[in-house]
Coordinates of C-alpha atoms and ligand atoms in Angstrom, one line a residue:
X216 CA -18.1 -4.8 -9.8
X217 CA -18.8 -7.0 -6.9
X218 CA -20.7 -7.9 -3.8
X219 CA -20.3 -6.6 -0.3
X220 CA -20.7 -9.1 2.5
X221 CA -21.1 -8.1 6.1
X222 CA -19.3 -4.8 6.4
X223 CA -18.8 -1.9 4.1
X224 CA -15.8 -3.4 2.3
X225 CA -16.4 -3.6 -1.5
X226 CA -14.5 -6.5 -3.0
X227 CA -12.3 -5.4 -5.9
X228 CA -12.5 -6.8 -9.5
X229 CA -11.3 -10.3 -9.9
X230 CA -8.9 -11.6 -12.6
X231 CA -7.4 -15.1 -13.2
X232 CA -3.7 -15.9 -14.0
X233 CA -3.0 -19.3 -15.5
X234 CA 0.6 -20.4 -15.5
X235 CA 2.0 -22.8 -18.2
X236 CA 5.5 -23.7 -17.0
X237 CA 7.2 -25.2 -20.1
X238 CA 9.4 -23.7 -22.8
X239 CA 11.3 -25.1 -25.8
X240 CA 14.5 -24.3 -23.8
X241 CA 15.4 -22.1 -20.9
X242 CA 16.7 -18.6 -21.8
X243 CA 19.9 -17.6 -19.9
X244 CA 18.4 -14.4 -18.5
X245 CA 15.1 -15.8 -17.4
X246 CA 14.1 -16.4 -13.7
X247 CA 10.4 -17.1 -14.4
X248 CA 9.1 -20.5 -13.4
X249 CA 9.8 -22.1 -16.7
X250 CA 11.3 -25.5 -17.6
X251 CA 12.6 -27.1 -20.8
X252 CA 9.8 -29.2 -22.2
X253 CA 10.5 -32.9 -23.0
X254 CA 9.5 -34.5 -26.3
X255 CA 5.8 -34.5 -25.2
X256 CA 3.8 -32.1 -23.0
X257 CA 1.3 -33.6 -20.5
X258 CA -1.4 -31.2 -21.8
X259 CA -4.4 -33.2 -20.7
X260 CA -3.0 -34.0 -17.3
X261 CA -2.1 -30.4 -16.7
X262 CA -5.5 -29.1 -17.8
X263 CA -7.2 -31.5 -15.4
X264 CA -4.9 -30.3 -12.6
X265 CA -5.6 -26.6 -13.4
X266 CA -9.3 -27.2 -13.2
X267 CA -9.0 -29.2 -9.9
X268 CA -6.8 -26.4 -8.6
X269 CA -9.4 -23.8 -9.6
X270 CA -12.2 -25.9 -7.9
X271 CA -10.4 -25.3 -4.6
X272 CA -9.8 -21.6 -5.2
X273 CA -13.5 -20.9 -6.1
X274 CA -14.1 -20.2 -2.4
X275 CA -12.3 -16.9 -2.9
X276 CA -14.5 -15.7 -5.8
X277 CA -17.5 -14.5 -3.7
X278 CA -19.9 -14.4 -6.7
X279 CA -17.6 -12.1 -8.8
X280 CA -17.2 -12.7 -12.5
X281 CA -13.8 -12.6 -14.1
X282 CA -12.7 -9.3 -15.7
X283 CA -9.6 -10.8 -17.4
X284 CA -7.7 -14.0 -17.9
X285 CA -3.9 -14.2 -18.6
X286 CA -2.2 -17.3 -19.8
X287 CA 1.5 -16.7 -18.9
X288 CA 4.6 -18.7 -18.8
X289 CA 6.7 -20.2 -19.7
X290 CA 5.3 -20.5 -23.2
X291 CA 1.6 -21.0 -23.3
X292 CA 1.6 -21.1 -27.1
X293 CA 3.2 -24.6 -26.8
X294 CA -0.3 -25.8 -25.9
X295 CA -2.7 -26.9 -28.6
X296 CA -5.9 -24.9 -29.2
X297 CA -7.7 -28.2 -28.3
X298 CA -6.2 -28.3 -24.8
X299 CA -6.7 -24.5 -24.2
X300 CA -10.3 -24.8 -25.4
X301 CA -11.0 -27.6 -22.9
X302 CA -9.4 -25.5 -20.2
X303 CA -11.3 -22.3 -21.0
X304 CA -14.6 -24.1 -21.2
X305 CA -13.9 -25.7 -17.8
X306 CA -13.0 -22.3 -16.3
X307 CA -16.3 -20.8 -17.7
X308 CA -18.3 -23.7 -16.2
X309 CA -16.9 -22.8 -12.8
X310 CA -16.9 -19.0 -12.8
X311 CA -18.8 -16.4 -15.0
X312 CA -16.9 -14.2 -17.5
X313 CA -17.6 -10.5 -17.5
X314 CA -19.2 -9.6 -20.9
X315 CA -16.2 -7.6 -22.0
X316 CA -13.6 -10.0 -20.6
X317 CA -10.0 -9.6 -21.8
X318 CA -8.3 -13.0 -22.4
X319 CA -4.5 -12.7 -23.2
X320 CA -2.1 -15.5 -24.2
X321 CA 1.7 -15.2 -24.2
X322 CA 3.1 -16.6 -27.5
X323 CA 6.7 -17.1 -28.5
X324 CA 7.8 -16.8 -32.1
X325 CA 8.8 -20.2 -33.4
X326 CA 6.2 -22.1 -31.4
X327 CA 3.1 -21.7 -33.4
X328 CA 1.8 -21.5 -36.9
X329 CA -1.2 -19.7 -38.5
X330 CA -3.7 -22.4 -37.9
X331 CA -2.9 -22.5 -34.2
X332 CA -3.5 -18.7 -33.9
X333 CA -6.8 -19.0 -35.7
X334 CA -7.8 -21.7 -33.3
X335 CA -6.9 -19.6 -30.2
X336 CA -8.9 -16.7 -31.6
X337 CA -12.0 -18.9 -32.1
X338 CA -11.8 -19.9 -28.4
X339 CA -12.4 -16.3 -27.4
X340 CA -8.8 -15.4 -26.7
X341 CA -8.8 -11.8 -27.8
X342 CA -5.3 -10.5 -27.0
X343 CA -1.8 -11.9 -27.7
X344 CA 1.4 -11.0 -26.1
X345 CA 4.3 -11.9 -28.3
X346 CA 7.8 -12.3 -26.8
X347 CA 10.1 -10.7 -29.4
X348 CA 12.9 -9.3 -27.2
X349 CA 14.9 -8.0 -30.3
X350 CA 14.7 -8.1 -34.1
X351 CA 18.5 -8.3 -34.4
X352 CA 20.1 -11.7 -35.0
X353 CA 23.2 -11.1 -32.9
X354 CA 21.1 -9.9 -30.0
X355 CA 18.7 -12.8 -30.3
X356 CA 21.6 -15.2 -30.3
X357 CA 23.2 -13.5 -27.2
X358 CA 19.8 -13.9 -25.5
X359 CA 19.7 -17.6 -26.4
X360 CA 16.3 -17.2 -28.2
X361 CA 15.0 -20.0 -30.5
X362 CA 13.7 -17.6 -33.2
X363 CA 15.2 -15.0 -35.6
X364 CA 14.0 -11.5 -36.4
X365 CA 12.0 -12.5 -39.5
X366 CA 10.1 -15.1 -37.5
X367 CA 9.2 -12.4 -35.0
X368 CA 7.8 -10.2 -37.8
X369 CA 5.9 -13.2 -39.2
X370 CA 4.4 -13.8 -35.7
X371 CA 2.9 -10.3 -35.7
X372 CA 1.6 -10.8 -39.3
X373 CA 0.1 -14.1 -38.3
X374 CA -1.6 -12.6 -35.2
X375 CA -3.2 -9.9 -37.4
X376 CA -4.2 -12.4 -40.1
X377 CA -5.8 -14.6 -37.4
X378 CA -8.0 -11.7 -36.3
X379 CA -6.1 -10.4 -33.3
X380 CA -6.5 -6.7 -33.6
X381 CA -5.2 -6.3 -30.0
X382 CA -1.7 -7.5 -29.5
X383 CA 1.4 -6.7 -27.5
X384 CA 5.1 -7.1 -28.4
X385 CA 7.6 -7.7 -25.6
X386 CA 11.0 -6.1 -26.2
X387 CA 14.0 -5.8 -24.0
X388 CA 16.8 -3.1 -24.1
X389 CA 20.1 -2.7 -22.4
X390 CA 21.2 -5.8 -24.2
X391 CA 24.9 -6.9 -24.5
X392 CA 26.7 -4.6 -26.9
X393 CA 23.6 -2.6 -27.7
X394 CA 23.9 0.9 -29.1
X395 CA 21.2 3.6 -29.1
X396 CA 20.7 2.9 -32.8
X397 CA 20.3 -0.9 -32.2
X398 CA 17.6 -0.2 -29.5
X399 CA 15.8 2.3 -31.8
X400 CA 15.9 -0.2 -34.7
X401 CA 14.1 -2.7 -32.5
X402 CA 11.5 -0.2 -31.5
X403 CA 11.0 1.1 -35.0
X404 CA 10.6 -2.5 -36.3
X405 CA 8.2 -3.3 -33.6
X406 CA 6.1 -0.1 -34.2
X407 CA 6.0 -1.0 -38.0
X408 CA 4.0 -4.1 -37.0
X409 CA 1.3 -1.7 -35.5
X410 CA 0.9 -3.5 -32.1
X411 CA -1.7 -1.8 -29.8
X412 CA 0.7 -2.3 -26.9
X413 CA 4.5 -2.4 -26.3
X414 CA 6.3 -3.7 -23.2
X415 CA 9.8 -2.4 -23.2
X416 CA 11.8 -3.9 -20.4
X417 CA 15.4 -3.1 -19.4
X418 CA 17.3 -6.4 -19.2
X419 CA 18.1 -7.2 -15.6
X420 CA 20.5 -9.8 -14.1
X421 CA 18.4 -12.2 -11.9
X422 CA 19.8 -14.6 -9.3
X423 CA 19.6 -18.3 -10.3
X424 CA 20.0 -17.6 -14.0
X425 CA 23.0 -18.4 -16.4
X426 CA 23.5 -14.6 -16.9
X427 CA 23.8 -14.2 -13.1
X428 CA 26.7 -16.7 -12.9
X429 CA 28.3 -15.7 -16.2
X430 CA 27.2 -12.1 -16.8
X431 CA 27.6 -10.7 -20.3
X432 CA 29.0 -7.3 -20.7
X433 CA 26.2 -4.8 -20.6
X434 CA 26.0 -1.1 -21.7
X435 CA 27.4 1.4 -19.2
X436 CA 24.9 3.4 -17.1
X437 CA 25.2 6.6 -19.2
X438 CA 24.4 4.6 -22.4
X439 CA 21.4 2.9 -20.6
X440 CA 20.1 6.3 -19.7
X441 CA 20.5 7.6 -23.3
X442 CA 18.7 4.5 -24.7
X443 CA 15.9 4.9 -22.2
X444 CA 15.4 8.6 -23.1
X445 CA 15.6 8.1 -26.9
X446 CA 13.2 5.1 -26.8
X447 CA 10.7 6.9 -24.7
X448 CA 10.8 9.9 -27.0
X449 CA 10.3 7.7 -30.1
X450 CA 7.4 5.8 -28.5
X451 CA 5.7 9.0 -27.5
X452 CA 6.1 10.5 -31.0
X453 CA 4.6 7.3 -32.5
X454 CA 1.5 7.5 -30.2
X455 CA 2.5 4.9 -27.6
X456 CA 1.8 6.6 -24.2
X457 CA 3.8 5.3 -21.3
X458 CA 1.4 4.3 -18.5
X459 CA 3.7 2.2 -16.3
X460 CA 7.4 1.7 -15.8
X461 CA 7.8 -0.6 -18.8
X462 CA 4.3 -0.4 -20.5
X463 CA 3.3 1.7 -23.5
X464 CA 0.0 1.7 -25.3
X465 CA -2.1 3.2 -27.9
X466 CA -5.1 5.2 -26.5
X467 CA -7.5 2.8 -24.7
X468 CA -5.3 -0.2 -25.2
X469 CA -3.7 -0.6 -21.8
X470 CA -3.5 -4.2 -20.6
X471 CA -6.5 -4.5 -18.4
X472 CA -5.2 -7.6 -16.7
X473 CA -2.0 -5.8 -15.7
X474 CA -3.9 -2.6 -14.8
X475 CA -5.8 -4.8 -12.3
X476 CA -2.5 -5.8 -10.6
X477 CA -1.3 -2.2 -10.5
X478 CA -4.6 -0.9 -9.0
X479 CA -4.4 -3.6 -6.3
X480 CA -7.3 -5.7 -7.7
X481 CA -7.7 -9.3 -6.8
X482 CA -6.5 -12.2 -8.8
X483 CA -6.7 -16.0 -8.6
X484 CA -3.6 -17.9 -9.7
X485 CA -3.6 -21.5 -10.9
X486 CA -0.8 -23.6 -12.2
X487 CA 2.7 -24.4 -11.1
X488 CA 4.2 -21.6 -9.0
X489 CA 1.2 -19.2 -9.6
X490 CA 0.6 -16.5 -7.0
X491 CA -2.7 -15.0 -6.0
X492 CA -3.9 -11.9 -4.1
X493 CA -7.4 -12.2 -2.7
X494 CA -9.5 -10.0 -0.5
X495 CA -11.8 -11.5 2.2
X496 CA -15.3 -10.1 2.6
X497 CA -14.3 -8.7 6.0
X498 CA -11.5 -6.6 4.4
X499 CA -8.4 -8.7 4.9
X500 CA -5.9 -9.6 2.2
X501 CA -4.5 -13.1 1.5
X502 CA -1.6 -14.0 -0.6
X503 CA -1.2 -17.6 -1.8
X504 CA 1.3 -19.4 -3.9
X505 CA 1.2 -22.8 -5.7
X506 CA 3.7 -25.7 -5.8
X507 CA 6.5 -24.6 -8.1
X508 CA 7.9 -27.7 -9.9
X509 CA 5.6 -29.1 -12.6
X510 CA 6.2 -32.7 -11.6
X511 CA 5.2 -31.9 -8.0
X512 CA 2.2 -29.8 -9.1
X513 CA 1.1 -32.8 -11.2
X514 CA 1.7 -35.3 -8.3
X515 CA -1.8 -36.3 -6.9
X516 CA -0.2 -37.0 -3.6
X517 CA 0.8 -33.3 -3.3
X518 CA -1.3 -30.3 -2.6
X519 CA -1.6 -27.6 -5.3
X520 CA -1.1 -24.8 -2.8
X521 CA 2.4 -24.5 -1.3
X522 CA 1.6 -21.6 1.1
X523 CA -0.5 -18.7 2.1
X524 CA -0.2 -15.6 4.2
X525 CA -2.7 -13.0 5.5
X526 CA -1.1 -9.6 5.2
X527 CA -0.9 -7.5 8.4
X528 CA -2.6 -4.1 8.4
X529 CA 0.8 -2.3 8.8
X530 CA 2.1 -4.0 5.6
X531 CA -0.8 -2.7 3.4
X532 CA 0.3 0.8 2.7
X533 CA 3.6 -0.5 1.2
X534 CA 1.9 -3.4 -0.7
X535 CA -0.7 -1.0 -2.2
X536 CA 1.7 1.7 -3.1
X537 CA 4.3 -0.7 -4.5
X538 CA 1.7 -1.4 -7.2
X539 CA -0.1 1.9 -7.9
X540 CA 3.0 4.1 -7.9
X541 CA 4.3 2.1 -10.9
X542 CA 1.5 3.8 -12.9
X543 CA 2.5 7.1 -14.5
X544 CA -0.8 8.6 -13.4
X545 CA -0.9 6.8 -10.0
X546 CA -4.3 6.3 -8.6
X547 CA -7.2 8.3 -7.0
X548 CA -6.4 8.8 -3.3
X549 CA -9.7 7.1 -2.3
X550 CA -8.6 3.9 -3.9
X551 CA -6.3 3.3 -0.9
X552 CA -9.3 2.9 1.5
X553 CA -11.3 1.0 -1.0
X554 CA -8.6 -1.6 -1.5
X555 CA -7.1 -1.8 2.0
X556 CA -10.0 -0.9 4.2
X557 CA -7.7 1.5 6.0
X558 CA -8.3 5.2 6.5
X559 CA -6.4 7.5 4.1
X560 CA -5.2 9.5 7.1
X561 CA -2.9 6.6 7.9
X562 CA -0.7 7.7 5.0
X563 CA -0.7 11.3 6.0
X564 CA 2.7 11.7 7.6
X565 CA 4.6 9.6 5.1
X566 CA 2.9 11.4 2.2
X567 CA 4.0 14.8 3.5
X568 CA 7.6 13.5 3.9
X569 CA 7.6 12.0 0.4
X570 CA 6.3 15.3 -1.0
X571 CA 9.0 17.2 0.9
X572 CA 11.6 15.0 -0.7
X573 CA 10.1 15.7 -4.1
X574 CA 9.2 12.0 -4.7
X575 CA 5.4 12.3 -4.5
X576 CA 3.2 14.9 -6.2
X577 CA 1.6 17.4 -3.9
X578 CA -2.0 16.4 -4.9
X579 CA -4.6 15.6 -2.3
X580 CA -6.8 13.8 -4.7
X581 CA -4.3 11.4 -6.2
X582 CA -1.4 9.2 -5.1
X583 CA 1.2 9.7 -7.9
X584 CA 5.0 9.7 -8.0
X585 CA 6.9 12.7 -9.4
X586 CA 9.4 12.1 -12.2
X587 CA 12.1 11.8 -9.5
X588 CA 9.9 9.4 -7.5
X589 CA 9.5 7.1 -10.5
X590 CA 13.2 7.1 -11.0
X591 CA 13.8 6.4 -7.3
X592 CA 10.8 4.2 -6.7
X593 CA 12.5 2.2 -3.9
X594 CA 13.3 5.4 -2.0
X595 CA 9.8 6.6 -2.4
X596 CA 8.3 3.3 -1.1
X597 CA 10.7 3.3 1.9
X598 CA 8.7 6.2 3.3
X599 CA 5.7 3.9 3.6
X600 CA 7.4 0.9 5.2
X601 CA 5.9 -0.2 8.5
Ligands
SAM893 C1 7.0 -14.2 -18.6 S1 8.2 -13.6 -19.7 C2 7.8 -14.8 -20.9 C3 7.3 -14.5 -22.3 C4 7.6 -15.5 -23.3 N1 7.9 -16.8 -22.8 C5 8.9 -15.1 -24.1 O1 10.0 -15.4 -23.6 O2 8.8 -14.6 -25.1 C6 7.6 -12.0 -20.1 C7 8.6 -11.1 -20.5 O3 9.5 -10.7 -19.5 C8 10.7 -10.1 -20.0 N2 11.8 -10.6 -19.3 C9 12.1 -11.9 -18.9 N3 13.3 -12.0 -18.2 C10 13.7 -10.7 -18.1 C11 14.9 -10.1 -17.6 N4 15.8 -10.8 -16.9 N5 15.0 -8.7 -17.7 C12 14.1 -8.0 -18.3 N6 13.0 -8.5 -18.9 C13 12.8 -9.8 -18.8 C14 10.7 -10.6 -21.5 O4 10.5 -9.5 -22.3 C15 9.6 -11.6 -21.6 O5 9.0 -11.5 -22.9
SF4_894 S1 12.1 -15.8 -21.4 FE1 10.2 -16.8 -22.1 S2 10.9 -18.5 -23.5 FE2 12.7 -17.8 -22.3 S3 12.8 -19.3 -20.6 FE3 11.7 -17.4 -19.9 S4 9.6 -17.9 -20.2 FE4 10.7 -19.3 -21.4

């Protein structure tokens, strides 16, 4: 894992998030830091900026090697394999890769072809996350997507043919005018592509999006509930075990990069708007965030980092639990002290109250939400607010 410096605090595993902030066009539901790309992308300039950004952040690595890298967006598959190759080589010159490192790239149907996927694979990228959302034309149109259902299927075919035996498909449900059958059709079509992992998100309306100001008509709550239950049953029957609110995987194929977030591991974040969570050797936790707009991030007169904040000790229980309680199996109780440096007794009173309310399982060895607690995660977390 990692070194200890000074006290008894063992630094957590370290991951790297790399943000690519451009898309072909902006989807009306999306509040991620993504911007419509112009006719050309400043690939080389951006790769140089990412590496310079990483140079500054290396002070937080403390001799750890990277357990995972995630290229997220935006649409990282807009970048050429040449540019990503230069970036990955530059990262590896600066920080060692763990021997079994997981390297994931988000790819959108309609933004790549077979040769590009082969190129990515040869760089050591060993996992793809393909943004499908739906296989139904009317739904894709309502979501403003640039691809159709056939292209989404072809994307999965290409991934496999390029040697990606580990890939995720992103789907959304609770879409405008969606019936249970529509949602199950999407899941069945996805499962037929044999992905190792499925992310199945309920569509949410986010501030500062087109859907927020002009909301489409969404299924009623009862129908959303039925879709959720029917989908979960289908996924379980097909061998995709739910391990997080929206994440389902074949055995042993959970996303290691995401598991690191949910077990309160450390991560560096480089690129426009990227966030990081970093432990200090004396057991404090720092959150940092980078300049959000691509043109500002690329402006040599401006700093990459836009802000940082050391978390206060009384915020740590909430911050830790906000992550681990998303996991269906929660986490071993001792992980709380390992990650926060605080004694487990600090949670005692809130734990008993959450158990009494039926939101937390009465298990002294683990921190894990009950089914009711997962459903009312905010109520559960309220118990641990400072
Ligand atoms: C970082 S996004 C980008 C992935 C990729 N650019 C794409 O669109 O295919 C990751 C995933 O978040 C999900 N997502 C984005 N906005 C959402 C929203 N408002 N509600 C639910 N899920 C959302 C989508 O499934 C999307 O694939
Ligand atoms: S959903 Fe994906 S493709 Fe659409 S704007 Fe957001 S990041 Fe870009």
